[in-house]
Amino acid sequence: MLTLLKKLSPSGRSGGSFPGPGTFVHGVHPPQRKELAADAAIEIVPPPEKVILPLLQHVGGPCTPLVKARQKVAFGEMIGSGETFVSAALHASVGGVIQKMAVTTLPNGRHLQAIVIRSEGEQLCGQALWDQMFGGLWPEKTYQSLEPGKIADAIHAAGIVGLGGAAFPTHVKIMPSDKKPIHTLIVNGCECEPYLTTDYRVMVEAADAVVAGALLAARAVGAKKTYIGIENNKLEAVDALRRKAAGAGVKLAVVKTKYPQGSEKHLIKAVLNFEVPLGGLPADVGVVMTNAATVTAVARSVMRNIPLTHRVISVTGGGVVQPKNLLVPIGITMGDVIRYCGGLRKTAARIIAGGPMMGFAFTNLQTPVTKGTSGITILTREEIRRIDQRACIRCGRCVDVCPMKLVPTKLAAASRLKDLNLARKYNIMACFECGSCAYVCPAGLQLVQHIRMGKTLLAAEMRK
Amino acid sequence: MSPQANSNDQNPVINVAPSPHVFSMGMTIPVMMRDVLIALVPAVGMAVYFFHWYAVKQLSICVLACLGAEAVFTRMRNRPLSLGDLSATVTGLILGLSLPATAPWYVGAISAVVAIGIGKIVFGGLGMNIFNPAMVGRAFVMIAFAGKMAASGYIDPASGIDALSQATPLSAFKQFGATVPLSSLFWGTTNGSIGETSALICLLGGLYLCFRRIAAWQIPAGILVTVAVIGAVANLADLHSQWTVFHHLLGGALFFGAFFIATDPVTSPVTSAGKWIFGIGIGALVMLLRLFSGYPEGVMFAVLLMNALTPLINRWAIPRPFGGV
């Protein structure tokens, strides 16, 4: 039976070989709507008048500003240093003059100090910028003899964090450790969030850099095997990567398209058939995972000594005039980006940083794009339509879709009643808020919102 | 600052909400209830075919009384009228189908009012009740009007309907050791509660419910497998040699109960393991009551007993989380 399943799995079909089943149990199939922006080649946005760079765009401690108001900075100059271990440096994404320190609110609700730069003088832009970031050759021999520690240092200096959304500092993730030896590096190219096409465009247009970055990251962690995990709805990217990966020792793992396949734990399950222990990290099973766009930044920092100043984002959804994929300087305001895409349609009803399943809704268009912004999804009233809220009838559909195999209805009830012991018994902390339960709930309940509240309460209690 | 990035003169209205921002629109509670009604169509059709206007009268009384009771009680609680979720209609139909054709009108009406009032509304309405409302109503009249609901209550020789001139198969066997052919139990040409007599018809609607994932397949599977196993053991032990395991399976309210009553999501466990425990428990209790109690049938009490255990089962049967031990 198992062998039969293996044969039917995408790994068997696509000819590539990897040990896992090529998918995971449970999950949902929301409409993907990738077609809105999938074929829009990445455009290079001209430098804006100003950029707003919050001091904390990552998981960990904020960085310390290194500049004062009215000071001139060059493009790529370090303007904030990450002093604690889990932190990341910050670089000027345009050349110009530092303005007064501002306070900005990110879509996730955090109020943060931010360095504002008014751009001035000649800026690197257009094709020249692209060539520096993604173009040209990424020859393997330039880094074959590099020490792993040097790679981590370069990544640290470049201020690279995970670009998939979580924004965990990359140098911490790939720091070699004697306690937890790493055997496999997986590049996450699933991009399972509906609408978003950021990583897809990067993999199609900069496959060379993705493969080079994957090899570098694998070298840094001492991994023997390197996979690129990618959903089977991205065949153009699969082709582009396969051409480059063949011979480089990077294997493609084409997995079934299902939400949330891009979750770290579920991609490890699909590719390697390992289950990361509850509350554990991929390193506990000898795996490091990093996002496809992130490894291009790794390649750039190590091979070209370029810090993280720009990123690719999708601007998509039924509520934007012209869905696009853009290379933007970090710190550009959401308003500038949306204006570049022709503005909002009259029917636009919600603006989301990230995708529709896990992204944060916001209204302030002065909010900057940060390192972790994977896209802006602008949805219409029709797209965000939901069913009337009623009482839970315990139909168990949330249980049937939860990728962590939890009981969302019980978690939500325990959270609402503030019964933290019950919530803990039902493993509330294992929930990563993917939204599958609320997506299917026939009673239209805000399950994720309740669970999020319960998690916050429990975390506060555990700190006591 | 309000969004002014568009060139139109009328600005869009932007709102915020927690994630997720998109929802599956296909399945709602009224749609689920509508599916139950669709699944009940064969059973209702068969009831009318076999019991004529007795069935029409009984079903109409139960449905109308349930809707009336729901309207009155929700009004008393100052809640919005909840007839639109169709749950009261479902309760009324299932209740009607579980009553004898010959029961007087007030039995149906009183059981319906009890089902909605005491079975559901006092707990806080749909989703809050512990016991299957229809079975609460039925249990009440079974005790309050014992004569009308007992074996003799099913018989009305004056009706001119064949089935109503005989005792129900289970009580006929319990009292006189008489058996009926398996084919009658399969097609439903026997006396009994109006919706339960044909195993085939109940199976048809039940499979539709499982296919639409309104009913959890684990519950009927657990019930039927358990009844088959215990029935087979009883057979082998020669306890009731004339009444075979197949009579146990096809007879009485077993199929109707397994597919339509036990599968009420509100009063059954939420996890897969819990549903198996629930189904197996009902199957075992049904056989315990049928083999050893004074009652010919045990589906109703078995379901009510397991309903009471459901909160406990939910706590025992917490699934192993992904990556857990």
Coordinates of N, CA and C in Angstrom, one line a residue, chain A residues 221-386:
Chain A
V221 N 25.8 25.4 6.4 CA 25.3 24.6 7.5 C 26.0 23.2 7.5
G222 N 26.7 22.9 6.5 CA 27.4 21.6 6.4 C 26.4 20.5 5.9
A223 N 25.4 20.9 5.2 CA 24.4 19.9 4.7 C 25.0 19.1 3.6
K224 N 24.7 17.7 3.6 CA 25.2 16.9 2.5 C 24.2 17.0 1.3
K225 N 22.9 17.1 1.6 CA 21.9 17.1 0.6 C 21.2 18.5 0.5
T226 N 20.9 18.9 -0.7 CA 20.2 20.1 -0.9 C 18.9 19.9 -1.8
Y227 N 17.8 20.3 -1.3 CA 16.6 20.2 -2.1 C 16.0 21.5 -2.3
I228 N 15.3 21.7 -3.4 CA 14.4 22.9 -3.6 C 13.0 22.3 -3.6
G229 N 12.2 22.6 -2.6 CA 10.8 22.1 -2.5 C 9.9 23.1 -3.2
I230 N 9.1 22.6 -4.1 CA 8.3 23.5 -4.9 C 7.0 22.9 -5.3
E231 N 5.9 23.6 -5.2 CA 4.6 23.0 -5.5 C 4.4 22.8 -7.0
N232 N 3.6 21.8 -7.3 CA 3.4 21.4 -8.8 C 2.5 22.4 -9.5
N233 N 2.2 23.5 -9.0 CA 1.5 24.5 -9.8 C 2.5 25.6 -10.3
K234 N 3.8 25.3 -10.2 CA 4.8 26.3 -10.6 C 5.7 25.6 -11.6
L235 N 5.2 25.1 -12.7 CA 6.0 24.2 -13.5 C 7.0 25.0 -14.3
E236 N 6.7 26.3 -14.6 CA 7.7 27.1 -15.3 C 9.0 27.3 -14.4
A237 N 8.7 27.5 -13.1 CA 9.9 27.6 -12.2 C 10.6 26.3 -12.1
V238 N 9.8 25.2 -12.1 CA 10.5 23.9 -12.0 C 11.4 23.7 -13.2
D239 N 11.0 24.1 -14.4 CA 11.8 23.9 -15.5 C 13.1 24.8 -15.4
A240 N 12.9 26.0 -15.1 CA 14.0 27.0 -15.0 C 15.0 26.5 -14.0
L241 N 14.5 26.0 -12.8 CA 15.5 25.5 -11.8 C 16.1 24.2 -12.2
R242 N 15.4 23.4 -12.8 CA 15.9 22.0 -13.1 C 17.1 22.2 -14.1
R243 N 17.0 23.1 -15.0 CA 18.2 23.3 -15.9 C 19.4 23.7 -15.2
K244 N 19.2 24.6 -14.2 CA 20.4 25.1 -13.4 C 20.9 24.1 -12.4
A245 N 19.9 23.4 -11.8 CA 20.2 22.5 -10.6 C 20.9 21.3 -11.1
A246 N 20.6 20.8 -12.3 CA 21.2 19.6 -12.8 C 22.7 19.7 -12.9
G247 N 23.4 18.8 -12.3 CA 24.8 18.9 -12.3 C 25.4 19.7 -11.1
A248 N 24.6 20.6 -10.5 CA 25.1 21.4 -9.4 C 24.9 20.6 -8.1
G249 N 24.2 19.5 -8.1 CA 24.0 18.7 -6.9 C 22.8 19.2 -6.1
V250 N 21.9 20.0 -6.7 CA 20.7 20.4 -6.0 C 19.6 19.6 -6.6
K251 N 18.7 19.0 -5.7 CA 17.6 18.2 -6.2 C 16.3 19.0 -6.1
L252 N 15.5 18.8 -7.1 CA 14.2 19.4 -7.0 C 13.2 18.4 -6.4
A253 N 12.4 18.9 -5.4 CA 11.3 18.1 -4.9 C 10.0 18.8 -5.2
V254 N 9.3 18.2 -6.2 CA 8.1 18.8 -6.7 C 6.9 18.2 -5.8
V255 N 6.2 19.0 -5.1 CA 5.2 18.5 -4.1 C 3.8 18.9 -4.6
K256 N 2.8 18.3 -4.0 CA 1.5 18.6 -4.4 C 1.1 20.0 -3.9
T257 N 0.3 20.6 -4.7 CA -0.2 22.0 -4.4 C -1.3 21.9 -3.4
K258 N -1.1 22.3 -2.2 CA -2.1 22.3 -1.1 C -1.7 23.3 -0.1
Y259 N -2.6 24.0 0.5 CA -2.3 25.0 1.6 C -2.4 24.3 2.9
P260 N -1.4 24.4 3.8 CA -0.2 25.2 3.8 C 1.0 24.4 3.6
Q261 N 1.3 24.0 2.4 CA 2.5 23.2 2.1 C 3.7 23.9 2.4
G262 N 3.7 25.3 2.3 CA 4.9 26.1 2.5 C 5.3 26.2 4.0
S263 N 4.5 25.6 4.9 CA 4.8 25.6 6.3 C 6.1 24.7 6.4
E264 N 7.1 25.2 7.1 CA 8.3 24.6 7.3 C 8.2 23.1 7.7
K265 N 7.4 22.8 8.7 CA 7.2 21.5 9.2 C 6.6 20.6 8.1
H266 N 5.6 21.1 7.4 CA 4.9 20.3 6.4 C 5.7 20.1 5.2
L267 N 6.6 21.0 4.8 CA 7.5 20.8 3.7 C 8.5 19.7 4.0
I268 N 9.0 19.7 5.3 CA 10.0 18.7 5.7 C 9.3 17.3 5.6
K269 N 8.0 17.3 6.1 CA 7.3 16.0 6.0 C 7.2 15.6 4.6
A270 N 6.8 16.5 3.7 CA 6.5 16.1 2.3 C 7.8 15.7 1.6
V271 N 8.9 16.3 1.9 CA 10.2 16.0 1.1 C 11.0 14.9 1.8
L272 N 11.0 14.9 3.1 CA 11.9 13.9 3.8 C 11.2 12.9 4.6
N273 N 9.9 13.1 4.8 CA 9.0 12.2 5.6 C 9.5 12.3 7.1
F274 N 10.0 13.4 7.6 CA 10.3 13.5 9.0 C 9.3 14.4 9.6
E275 N 8.9 14.1 10.9 CA 8.1 15.0 11.6 C 8.9 15.8 12.6
V276 N 8.9 17.1 12.5 CA 9.6 17.9 13.5 C 8.9 17.8 14.8
P277 N 9.5 17.5 15.9 CA 8.8 17.3 17.2 C 8.1 18.5 17.6
L278 N 7.0 18.3 18.3 CA 6.1 19.4 18.8 C 7.0 20.4 19.5
G279 N 6.8 21.6 19.2 CA 7.6 22.7 19.9 C 9.1 22.7 19.5
G280 N 9.5 21.8 18.6 CA 10.9 21.8 18.1 C 11.1 22.6 16.9
L281 N 12.4 22.6 16.4 CA 12.8 23.3 15.2 C 13.3 22.3 14.2
P282 N 13.3 22.7 12.9 CA 13.8 21.7 11.9 C 15.2 21.2 12.2
A283 N 16.0 22.0 12.9 CA 17.4 21.5 13.3 C 17.3 20.2 14.1
D284 N 16.2 20.0 14.9 CA 16.1 18.8 15.7 C 16.0 17.6 14.9
V285 N 15.6 17.7 13.6 CA 15.7 16.5 12.7 C 16.8 16.7 11.7
G286 N 17.7 17.6 11.9 CA 18.9 17.7 11.0 C 18.6 18.5 9.8
V287 N 17.6 19.4 9.8 CA 17.2 20.1 8.6 C 17.3 21.6 8.8
V288 N 17.7 22.3 7.8 CA 17.6 23.8 7.8 C 16.7 24.1 6.6
M289 N 15.8 25.0 6.8 CA 15.0 25.4 5.6 C 15.0 26.9 5.5
T290 N 15.2 27.4 4.2 CA 15.2 28.8 4.0 C 14.5 29.1 2.7
N291 N 13.9 30.3 2.6 CA 13.0 30.6 1.5 C 13.8 30.9 0.2
A292 N 13.2 30.7 -0.9 CA 13.9 30.8 -2.2 C 14.4 32.2 -2.5
A293 N 13.6 33.3 -2.1 CA 14.1 34.6 -2.3 C 15.3 34.9 -1.4
T294 N 15.2 34.3 -0.2 CA 16.2 34.6 0.8 C 17.6 34.1 0.3
V295 N 17.6 32.9 -0.3 CA 18.9 32.4 -0.7 C 19.5 33.2 -1.9
T296 N 18.7 33.9 -2.6 CA 19.3 34.8 -3.6 C 20.0 36.0 -2.9
A297 N 19.4 36.4 -1.8 CA 20.1 37.5 -1.0 C 21.4 36.9 -0.4
V298 N 21.4 35.7 0.0 CA 22.6 35.0 0.5 C 23.7 35.0 -0.6
A299 N 23.3 34.6 -1.8 CA 24.3 34.5 -2.9 C 24.8 35.9 -3.1
R300 N 23.9 36.9 -3.1 CA 24.4 38.3 -3.4 C 25.4 38.8 -2.3
S301 N 25.0 38.5 -1.1 CA 25.9 39.0 0.0 C 27.3 38.3 0.0
V302 N 27.3 37.0 -0.3 CA 28.6 36.3 -0.2 C 29.4 36.5 -1.5
M303 N 28.8 36.5 -2.6 CA 29.5 36.5 -3.9 C 29.7 37.9 -4.4
R304 N 28.9 38.9 -4.0 CA 29.0 40.2 -4.6 C 29.1 41.3 -3.5
N305 N 29.0 40.8 -2.2 CA 29.2 41.7 -1.1 C 28.1 42.8 -1.1
I306 N 26.9 42.5 -1.4 CA 25.8 43.4 -1.5 C 24.9 43.2 -0.3
P307 N 24.5 44.2 0.5 CA 23.6 44.0 1.6 C 22.2 43.9 1.1
L308 N 21.3 43.5 2.0 CA 19.9 43.4 1.7 C 19.2 44.8 1.7
T309 N 19.0 45.4 0.5 CA 18.4 46.7 0.4 C 17.1 46.7 -0.3
H310 N 17.0 45.7 -1.2 CA 15.8 45.6 -2.0 C 15.2 44.2 -1.8
R311 N 13.9 44.1 -2.2 CA 13.3 42.8 -2.3 C 12.2 42.8 -3.3
V312 N 11.8 41.6 -3.7 CA 10.7 41.5 -4.7 C 9.4 41.3 -4.0
I313 N 8.4 42.0 -4.4 CA 7.1 41.8 -3.8 C 6.0 41.7 -4.9
S314 N 4.9 41.0 -4.6 CA 3.8 40.9 -5.5 C 2.8 42.0 -5.0
V315 N 2.2 42.7 -6.0 CA 1.1 43.6 -5.7 C -0.1 43.0 -6.5
T316 N -1.0 42.4 -5.8 CA -2.0 41.6 -6.5 C -3.3 41.6 -5.9
G317 N -4.3 40.9 -6.5 CA -5.7 40.9 -5.9 C -6.6 41.6 -6.9
G318 N -7.9 41.4 -6.7 CA -8.9 42.0 -7.6 C -9.1 43.5 -7.3
G319 N -8.5 44.0 -6.3 CA -8.7 45.4 -5.9 C -7.6 46.3 -6.4
V320 N -6.6 45.8 -7.1 CA -5.6 46.7 -7.6 C -5.7 46.8 -9.2
V321 N -5.5 48.0 -9.7 CA -5.7 48.2 -11.1 C -4.8 47.3 -12.0
Q322 N -3.5 47.2 -11.7 CA -2.6 46.4 -12.5 C -1.8 45.6 -11.6
P323 N -2.1 44.3 -11.4 CA -1.3 43.4 -10.6 C 0.1 43.3 -11.2
K324 N 1.1 43.4 -10.3 CA 2.5 43.4 -10.8 C 3.4 42.7 -9.8
N325 N 4.6 42.3 -10.3 CA 5.6 41.9 -9.4 C 6.7 42.9 -9.5
L326 N 7.2 43.4 -8.3 CA 8.1 44.5 -8.4 C 9.4 44.3 -7.5
L327 N 10.5 44.8 -8.0 CA 11.7 44.9 -7.2 C 11.7 46.3 -6.6
V328 N 11.6 46.4 -5.3 CA 11.4 47.7 -4.6 C 12.5 47.8 -3.5
P329 N 12.9 49.1 -3.3 CA 13.8 49.3 -2.1 C 13.0 49.1 -0.8
I330 N 13.6 48.4 0.1 CA 12.9 48.2 1.4 C 12.7 49.6 2.0
G331 N 11.6 49.8 2.6 CA 11.3 51.1 3.2 C 10.4 52.0 2.3
I332 N 10.1 51.6 1.1 CA 9.2 52.3 0.2 C 7.8 52.2 0.8
T333 N 7.0 53.3 0.7 CA 5.7 53.1 1.4 C 4.8 52.3 0.5
M334 N 3.8 51.7 1.2 CA 2.8 50.9 0.5 C 2.1 51.7 -0.5
G335 N 1.8 53.0 -0.2 CA 1.1 53.9 -1.1 C 1.9 54.1 -2.4
D336 N 3.2 54.3 -2.3 CA 4.0 54.5 -3.5 C 3.9 53.2 -4.4
V337 N 3.9 52.1 -3.7 CA 3.9 50.8 -4.5 C 2.6 50.7 -5.2
I338 N 1.5 50.9 -4.4 CA 0.1 50.8 -5.0 C -0.1 51.8 -6.1
R339 N 0.4 53.0 -5.9 CA 0.3 54.0 -7.0 C 1.0 53.6 -8.3
Y340 N 2.2 52.9 -8.1 CA 3.0 52.4 -9.2 C 2.1 51.4 -10.0
C341 N 1.2 50.7 -9.3 CA 0.4 49.7 -10.0 C -0.9 50.2 -10.4
G342 N -1.0 51.5 -10.5 CA -2.3 52.1 -11.1 C -3.3 52.4 -10.0
G343 N -3.0 52.2 -8.7 CA -3.9 52.5 -7.7 C -5.0 51.5 -7.4
L344 N -5.9 51.8 -6.4 CA -6.9 50.9 -6.0 C -8.1 51.0 -6.9
R345 N -8.8 49.9 -7.1 CA -10.1 49.9 -7.8 C -11.1 50.4 -6.8
K346 N -12.3 50.8 -7.4 CA -13.4 51.3 -6.5 C -13.9 50.2 -5.6
T347 N -13.7 48.9 -6.1 CA -14.3 47.8 -5.4 C -13.3 47.3 -4.3
A348 N -12.1 47.9 -4.2 CA -11.2 47.4 -3.2 C -11.8 47.5 -1.8
A349 N -11.6 46.5 -1.0 CA -12.2 46.6 0.4 C -11.1 46.3 1.5
R350 N -10.1 45.6 1.1 CA -9.1 45.3 2.1 C -7.7 45.2 1.5
I351 N -6.7 45.8 2.3 CA -5.3 45.8 1.8 C -4.6 45.0 2.9
I352 N -3.8 44.0 2.3 CA -3.2 43.0 3.2 C -1.7 43.0 3.0
A353 N -0.9 43.1 4.0 CA 0.5 42.9 3.9 C 0.7 41.4 4.0
G354 N 1.2 40.8 2.9 CA 1.2 39.3 2.8 C 0.1 38.8 2.0
G355 N -0.2 37.5 2.2 CA -1.3 36.8 1.5 C -2.6 36.8 2.2
P356 N -3.7 36.3 1.6 CA -5.0 36.4 2.3 C -5.2 35.4 3.4
M357 N -4.4 34.4 3.5 CA -4.6 33.4 4.6 C -3.9 33.8 5.9
M358 N -2.7 34.4 5.8 CA -2.0 34.7 7.0 C -1.6 36.2 7.1
G359 N -1.9 37.0 6.1 CA -1.4 38.4 6.1 C -2.2 39.3 7.0
F360 N -1.6 40.5 7.2 CA -2.2 41.5 8.1 C -2.9 42.6 7.3
A361 N -4.1 42.9 7.7 CA -4.8 44.0 7.0 C -4.4 45.3 7.6
F362 N -4.3 46.3 6.8 CA -3.9 47.6 7.3 C -4.6 48.7 6.4
T363 N -4.6 49.9 6.9 CA -5.2 51.0 6.1 C -4.3 52.2 5.9
N364 N -3.2 52.3 6.7 CA -2.3 53.4 6.5 C -1.3 53.2 5.4
L365 N -1.5 53.9 4.3 CA -0.7 53.7 3.1 C 0.7 54.3 3.3
Q366 N 1.0 55.0 4.4 CA 2.3 55.4 4.7 C 3.2 54.3 5.3
T367 N 2.6 53.2 5.6 CA 3.3 52.0 6.1 C 4.4 51.6 5.2
P368 N 5.6 51.3 5.7 CA 6.6 50.9 4.7 C 6.6 49.4 4.4
V369 N 7.2 49.1 3.2 CA 7.5 47.7 2.9 C 8.7 47.4 3.8
T370 N 8.6 46.2 4.5 CA 9.8 45.8 5.3 C 10.4 44.6 4.7
K371 N 11.5 44.1 5.3 CA 12.2 42.9 4.8 C 11.3 41.7 4.7
G372 N 10.3 41.6 5.6 CA 9.4 40.5 5.6 C 8.1 40.6 4.8
T373 N 8.0 41.7 4.1 CA 6.7 41.9 3.3 C 6.8 41.1 2.0
S374 N 6.1 40.0 1.9 CA 6.2 39.2 0.7 C 5.3 39.7 -0.4
G375 N 4.4 40.6 -0.1 CA 3.5 41.1 -1.1 C 2.4 41.9 -0.5
I376 N 1.7 42.6 -1.4 CA 0.5 43.3 -0.9 C -0.7 42.7 -1.7
T377 N -1.7 42.2 -1.0 CA -2.8 41.6 -1.6 C -4.0 42.6 -1.3
I378 N -4.6 43.0 -2.4 CA -5.7 44.0 -2.3 C -7.0 43.3 -2.8
L379 N -7.9 43.0 -1.8 CA -9.1 42.2 -2.2 C -10.3 43.1 -2.3
T380 N -11.2 42.6 -3.1 CA -12.5 43.3 -3.3 C -13.5 42.9 -2.2
R381 N -14.6 43.6 -2.2 CA -15.7 43.2 -1.3 C -16.1 41.8 -1.6
E382 N -16.2 41.4 -2.8 CA -16.6 40.1 -3.2 C -15.6 39.0 -2.7
E383 N -14.3 39.3 -2.9 CA -13.3 38.4 -2.5 C -13.3 38.1 -1.0
I384 N -13.6 39.1 -0.2 CA -13.6 38.9 1.3 C -14.9 38.5 1.9
R385 N -15.9 38.2 1.0 CA -17.2 37.8 1.5 C -17.1 36.6 2.4
R386 N -17.9 36.6 3.5 CA -17.8 35.5 4.4 C -19.3 35.2 4.8

